PDB file of C-alpha atoms in Angstrom:
ATOM      1  CA  MET A 156      40.577 106.814 -65.665  1.00  0.00           C
ATOM      2  CA  LYS A 157      43.741 107.901 -67.455  1.00  0.00           C
ATOM      3  CA  GLU A 158      45.329 110.620 -65.157  1.00  0.00           C
ATOM      4  CA  LYS A 159      44.879 114.685 -66.004  1.00  0.00           C
ATOM      5  CA  ALA A 160      48.910 116.316 -67.524  1.00  0.00           C
ATOM      6  CA  THR A 161      48.576 120.562 -68.275  1.00  0.00           C
ATOM      7  CA  PHE A 162      51.663 121.605 -70.168  1.00  0.00           C
ATOM      8  CA  TYR A 163      51.036 125.626 -68.948  1.00  0.00           C
ATOM      9  CA  HIS A 164      53.702 127.738 -72.123  1.00  0.00           C
ATOM     10  CA  ALA A 165      53.505 130.983 -73.434  1.00  0.00           C
ATOM     11  CA  GLY A 166      54.985 130.148 -76.481  1.00  0.00           C
ATOM     12  CA  CYS A 167      59.034 131.146 -75.779  1.00  0.00           C
ATOM     13  CA  PRO A 168      61.623 129.301 -77.624  1.00  0.00           C
ATOM     14  CA  VAL A 169      62.546 127.859 -74.447  1.00  0.00           C
ATOM     15  CA  CYS A 170      58.888 127.267 -73.675  1.00  0.00           C
ATOM     16  CA  LEU A 171      58.696 124.976 -77.201  1.00  0.00           C
ATOM     17  CA  ASP A 172      61.797 123.048 -76.471  1.00  0.00           C
ATOM     18  CA  ALA A 173      60.653 122.074 -72.959  1.00  0.00           C
ATOM     19  CA  GLN A 174      57.154 121.236 -75.142  1.00  0.00           C
ATOM     20  CA  ASN A 175      58.523 119.432 -77.054  1.00  0.00           C
ATOM     21  CA  ALA A 176      60.212 116.957 -74.599  1.00  0.00           C
ATOM     22  CA  VAL A 177      56.738 116.803 -72.425  1.00  0.00           C
ATOM     23  CA  GLU A 178      54.938 115.454 -75.563  1.00  0.00           C
ATOM     24  CA  SER A 179      57.886 113.450 -76.593  1.00  0.00           C
ATOM     25  CA  ILE A 180      58.601 112.115 -73.115  1.00  0.00           C
ATOM     26  CA  VAL A 181      54.309 112.154 -71.121  1.00  0.00           C
ATOM     27  CA  ASP A 182      52.752 108.114 -70.968  1.00  0.00           C
ATOM     28  CA  ARG A 183      49.695 109.288 -73.251  1.00  0.00           C
ATOM     29  CA  SER A 184      48.802 105.253 -72.717  1.00  0.00           C
ATOM     30  CA  ARG A 185      48.468 106.922 -68.434  1.00  0.00           C
ATOM     31  CA  PHE A 186      47.749 110.187 -69.313  1.00  0.00           C
ATOM     32  CA  ASP A 187      46.007 113.165 -71.054  1.00  0.00           C
ATOM     33  CA  LEU A 188      48.370 115.622 -71.927  1.00  0.00           C
ATOM     34  CA  GLU A 189      46.839 119.388 -72.433  1.00  0.00           C
ATOM     35  CA  VAL A 190      48.729 122.230 -73.038  1.00  0.00           C
ATOM     36  CA  ILE A 191      48.066 125.388 -73.025  1.00  0.00           C
ATOM     37  CA  HIS A 192      49.241 128.337 -74.107  1.00  0.00           C
ATOM     38  CA  LEU A 193      48.637 131.320 -71.211  1.00  0.00           C
ATOM     39  CA  GLY A 194      49.546 133.764 -74.302  1.00  0.00           C
ATOM     40  CA  GLU A 195      46.056 132.871 -76.377  1.00  0.00           C
ATOM     41  CA  ALA A 196      43.732 131.625 -72.959  1.00  0.00           C
ATOM     42  CA  PRO A 197      44.512 134.302 -70.199  1.00  0.00           C
ATOM     43  CA  ASP A 198      41.313 133.157 -68.625  1.00  0.00           C
ATOM     44  CA  ARG A 199      43.378 129.126 -67.502  1.00  0.00           C
ATOM     45  CA  LEU A 200      46.110 131.255 -65.688  1.00  0.00           C
ATOM     46  CA  ALA A 201      44.287 132.952 -62.184  1.00  0.00           C
ATOM     47  CA  GLY A 202      43.879 128.417 -61.828  1.00  0.00           C
ATOM     48  CA  ALA A 203      46.364 127.282 -62.750  1.00  0.00           C
ATOM     49  CA  GLU A 204      48.240 129.824 -60.588  1.00  0.00           C
ATOM     50  CA  ALA A 205      46.021 128.478 -57.588  1.00  0.00           C
ATOM     51  CA  GLU A 206      47.944 124.692 -59.101  1.00  0.00           C
ATOM     52  CA  GLY A 207      51.248 126.133 -57.970  1.00  0.00           C
ATOM     53  CA  LEU A 208      51.543 127.680 -61.602  1.00  0.00           C
ATOM     54  CA  LYS A 209      55.081 130.890 -61.074  1.00  0.00           C
ATOM     55  CA  SER A 210      56.320 130.520 -64.617  1.00  0.00           C
ATOM     56  CA  VAL A 211      56.446 129.010 -68.076  1.00  0.00           C
ATOM     57  CA  PRO A 212      57.031 126.316 -69.072  1.00  0.00           C
ATOM     58  CA  ALA A 213      55.464 124.198 -66.066  1.00  0.00           C
ATOM     59  CA  LEU A 214      53.837 120.403 -66.156  1.00  0.00           C
ATOM     60  CA  ALA A 215      51.149 119.971 -63.506  1.00  0.00           C
ATOM     61  CA  THR A 216      50.401 116.184 -62.620  1.00  0.00           C
ATOM     62  CA  GLY A 217      49.611 114.642 -59.684  1.00  0.00           C
ATOM     63  CA  GLY A 218      48.846 117.232 -57.682  1.00  0.00           C
ATOM     64  CA  GLN A 219      53.155 118.587 -58.396  1.00  0.00           C
ATOM     65  CA  MET A 220      53.883 121.502 -60.246  1.00  0.00           C
ATOM     66  CA  ILE A 221      56.616 121.101 -62.118  1.00  0.00           C
ATOM     67  CA  HIS A 222      58.655 124.701 -63.445  1.00  0.00           C
ATOM     68  CA  LEU A 223      61.089 123.229 -66.325  1.00  0.00           C
ATOM     69  CA  ASN A 224      63.453 125.114 -67.413  1.00  0.00           C
ATOM     70  CA  HIS A 225      62.428 129.013 -67.255  1.00  0.00           C
ATOM     71  CA  GLY A 226      61.508 130.883 -69.489  1.00  0.00           C
ATOM     72  CA  ALA A 227      59.139 133.628 -67.926  1.00  0.00           C
ATOM     73  CA  ASP A 228      57.534 134.701 -64.964  1.00  0.00           C
ATOM     74  CA  VAL A 229      53.604 134.292 -64.724  1.00  0.00           C
ATOM     75  CA  SER A 230      53.887 138.333 -63.725  1.00  0.00           C
ATOM     76  CA  ALA A 231      55.018 138.826 -67.553  1.00  0.00           C
ATOM     77  CA  LEU A 232      52.248 137.241 -68.999  1.00  0.00           C
ATOM     78  CA  LYS A 233      49.672 139.792 -67.161  1.00  0.00           C
ATOM     79  CA  ASN A 234      48.954 143.259 -68.681  1.00  0.00           C
TER      80      ASN A 234
ATOM     81  CA  MET B 166      65.302 100.514 -79.624  1.00  0.00           C
ATOM     82  CA  LYS B 167      63.949 102.716 -76.715  1.00  0.00           C
ATOM     83  CA  GLU B 168      65.048 106.437 -76.123  1.00  0.00           C
ATOM     84  CA  LYS B 169      67.715 107.355 -73.251  1.00  0.00           C
ATOM     85  CA  ALA B 170      66.347 109.546 -70.714  1.00  0.00           C
ATOM     86  CA  THR B 171      68.512 110.629 -67.010  1.00  0.00           C
ATOM     87  CA  PHE B 172      67.586 112.241 -64.603  1.00  0.00           C
ATOM     88  CA  TYR B 173      69.664 113.753 -62.138  1.00  0.00           C
ATOM     89  CA  HIS B 174      69.375 114.271 -58.206  1.00  0.00           C
ATOM     90  CA  ALA B 175      70.855 114.808 -55.322  1.00  0.00           C
ATOM     91  CA  GLY B 176      68.480 113.399 -52.939  1.00  0.00           C
ATOM     92  CA  CYS B 177      66.891 116.655 -51.672  1.00  0.00           C
ATOM     93  CA  PRO B 178      62.848 116.344 -50.780  1.00  0.00           C
ATOM     94  CA  VAL B 179      62.623 118.288 -54.498  1.00  0.00           C
ATOM     95  CA  CYS B 180      64.296 116.273 -55.782  1.00  0.00           C
ATOM     96  CA  LEU B 181      62.305 113.013 -54.888  1.00  0.00           C
ATOM     97  CA  ASP B 182      58.904 115.055 -55.841  1.00  0.00           C
ATOM     98  CA  ALA B 183      59.889 115.057 -59.109  1.00  0.00           C
ATOM     99  CA  GLN B 184      61.514 111.944 -59.189  1.00  0.00           C
ATOM    100  CA  ASN B 185      57.817 110.536 -58.389  1.00  0.00           C
ATOM    101  CA  ALA B 186      57.007 112.759 -61.585  1.00  0.00           C
ATOM    102  CA  VAL B 187      58.728 111.780 -63.864  1.00  0.00           C
ATOM    103  CA  GLU B 188      59.040 108.140 -63.060  1.00  0.00           C
ATOM    104  CA  SER B 189      55.511 108.295 -63.202  1.00  0.00           C
ATOM    105  CA  ILE B 190      54.618 110.506 -66.450  1.00  0.00           C
ATOM    106  CA  VAL B 191      57.516 108.887 -68.920  1.00  0.00           C
ATOM    107  CA  ASP B 192      56.589 106.609 -70.858  1.00  0.00           C
ATOM    108  CA  ARG B 193      58.411 103.414 -70.199  1.00  0.00           C
ATOM    109  CA  SER B 194      57.667 101.159 -73.249  1.00  0.00           C
ATOM    110  CA  ARG B 195      59.639 103.832 -75.678  1.00  0.00           C
ATOM    111  CA  PHE B 196      62.006 105.551 -72.881  1.00  0.00           C
ATOM    112  CA  ASP B 197      64.511 103.808 -70.746  1.00  0.00           C
ATOM    113  CA  LEU B 198      64.948 105.693 -68.155  1.00  0.00           C
ATOM    114  CA  GLU B 199      68.180 105.874 -65.667  1.00  0.00           C
ATOM    115  CA  VAL B 200      68.018 107.207 -61.576  1.00  0.00           C
ATOM    116  CA  ILE B 201      71.296 109.228 -60.784  1.00  0.00           C
ATOM    117  CA  HIS B 202      72.022 110.758 -57.379  1.00  0.00           C
ATOM    118  CA  LEU B 203      75.081 112.926 -58.074  1.00  0.00           C
ATOM    119  CA  GLY B 204      75.450 112.127 -54.353  1.00  0.00           C
ATOM    120  CA  GLU B 205      76.225 108.583 -54.250  1.00  0.00           C
ATOM    121  CA  ALA B 206      77.748 108.987 -58.512  1.00  0.00           C
ATOM    122  CA  PRO B 207      80.135 111.911 -58.294  1.00  0.00           C
ATOM    123  CA  ASP B 208      81.430 110.466 -61.596  1.00  0.00           C
ATOM    124  CA  ARG B 209      78.747 110.989 -63.839  1.00  0.00           C
ATOM    125  CA  LEU B 210      78.736 114.685 -62.872  1.00  0.00           C
ATOM    126  CA  ALA B 211      81.415 115.791 -65.329  1.00  0.00           C
ATOM    127  CA  GLY B 212      79.374 113.817 -67.927  1.00  0.00           C
ATOM    128  CA  ALA B 213      76.063 115.082 -66.617  1.00  0.00           C
ATOM    129  CA  GLU B 214      77.409 118.777 -66.826  1.00  0.00           C
ATOM    130  CA  ALA B 215      78.204 118.350 -69.975  1.00  0.00           C
ATOM    131  CA  GLU B 216      75.259 117.545 -71.249  1.00  0.00           C
ATOM    132  CA  GLY B 217      74.206 120.782 -69.626  1.00  0.00           C
ATOM    133  CA  LEU B 218      73.250 119.877 -66.190  1.00  0.00           C
ATOM    134  CA  LYS B 219      72.683 123.183 -64.110  1.00  0.00           C
ATOM    135  CA  SER B 220      71.330 122.290 -61.385  1.00  0.00           C
ATOM    136  CA  VAL B 221      68.926 119.057 -59.678  1.00  0.00           C
ATOM    137  CA  PRO B 222      66.578 117.587 -60.281  1.00  0.00           C
ATOM    138  CA  ALA B 223      66.206 117.617 -64.162  1.00  0.00           C
ATOM    139  CA  LEU B 224      65.811 115.429 -66.718  1.00  0.00           C
ATOM    140  CA  ALA B 225      68.204 115.015 -69.957  1.00  0.00           C
ATOM    141  CA  THR B 226      66.671 113.672 -72.953  1.00  0.00           C
ATOM    142  CA  GLY B 227      66.738 114.002 -76.898  1.00  0.00           C
ATOM    143  CA  GLY B 228      69.432 116.295 -76.418  1.00  0.00           C
ATOM    144  CA  GLN B 229      67.725 118.525 -73.715  1.00  0.00           C
ATOM    145  CA  MET B 230      68.339 119.632 -70.003  1.00  0.00           C
ATOM    146  CA  ILE B 231      64.974 119.940 -68.729  1.00  0.00           C
ATOM    147  CA  HIS B 232      65.240 121.875 -65.111  1.00  0.00           C
ATOM    148  CA  LEU B 233      62.959 120.726 -63.100  1.00  0.00           C
ATOM    149  CA  ASN B 234      61.947 123.111 -60.065  1.00  0.00           C
ATOM    150  CA  HIS B 235      65.200 123.416 -57.891  1.00  0.00           C
ATOM    151  CA  GLY B 236      67.196 121.703 -55.521  1.00  0.00           C
ATOM    152  CA  ALA B 237      70.792 122.514 -55.588  1.00  0.00           C
ATOM    153  CA  ASP B 238      73.140 124.045 -58.032  1.00  0.00           C
ATOM    154  CA  VAL B 239      75.839 122.052 -59.349  1.00  0.00           C
ATOM    155  CA  SER B 240      78.723 123.665 -57.805  1.00  0.00           C
ATOM    156  CA  ALA B 241      76.570 122.343 -53.950  1.00  0.00           C
ATOM    157  CA  LEU B 242      77.288 118.951 -55.695  1.00  0.00           C
ATOM    158  CA  LYS B 243      81.499 119.675 -55.593  1.00  0.00           C
ATOM    159  CA  ASN B 244      83.612 118.993 -52.489  1.00  0.00           C
TER     160      ASN B 244
END
């Protein structure tokens, strides 16, 4: 069974650069990579925050939240 | 020929967590992953900065420098 990796972003330029890199490097034979646009799926925000999300873009895997560069704080994604 | 990915760190706890994640997710069939401890290899610092390194840990790949969380600024690695 594959491990899960989740890439969280918000469509920002920094996010898209990071998404390209993540989609390129992640070993898809071992990881199921899910890409979540939190602007389009705001219902995923609470769960992401519970996983440790502070800013986007970020990659959650193996119980860790890895923030990749810095596009926007989570607070900027809330209305 | 494999693409190159370089993980820069300085041995800090944040660095080691990120290193574990990177070593786990990177597709080694397509990427040669080099791990550089800048405290032990200070001669690699100038080149890393030229690639865009601002802080460690970070992953350089495909012409991008992706800073992963935040362990230490590059300035803290200079004596």
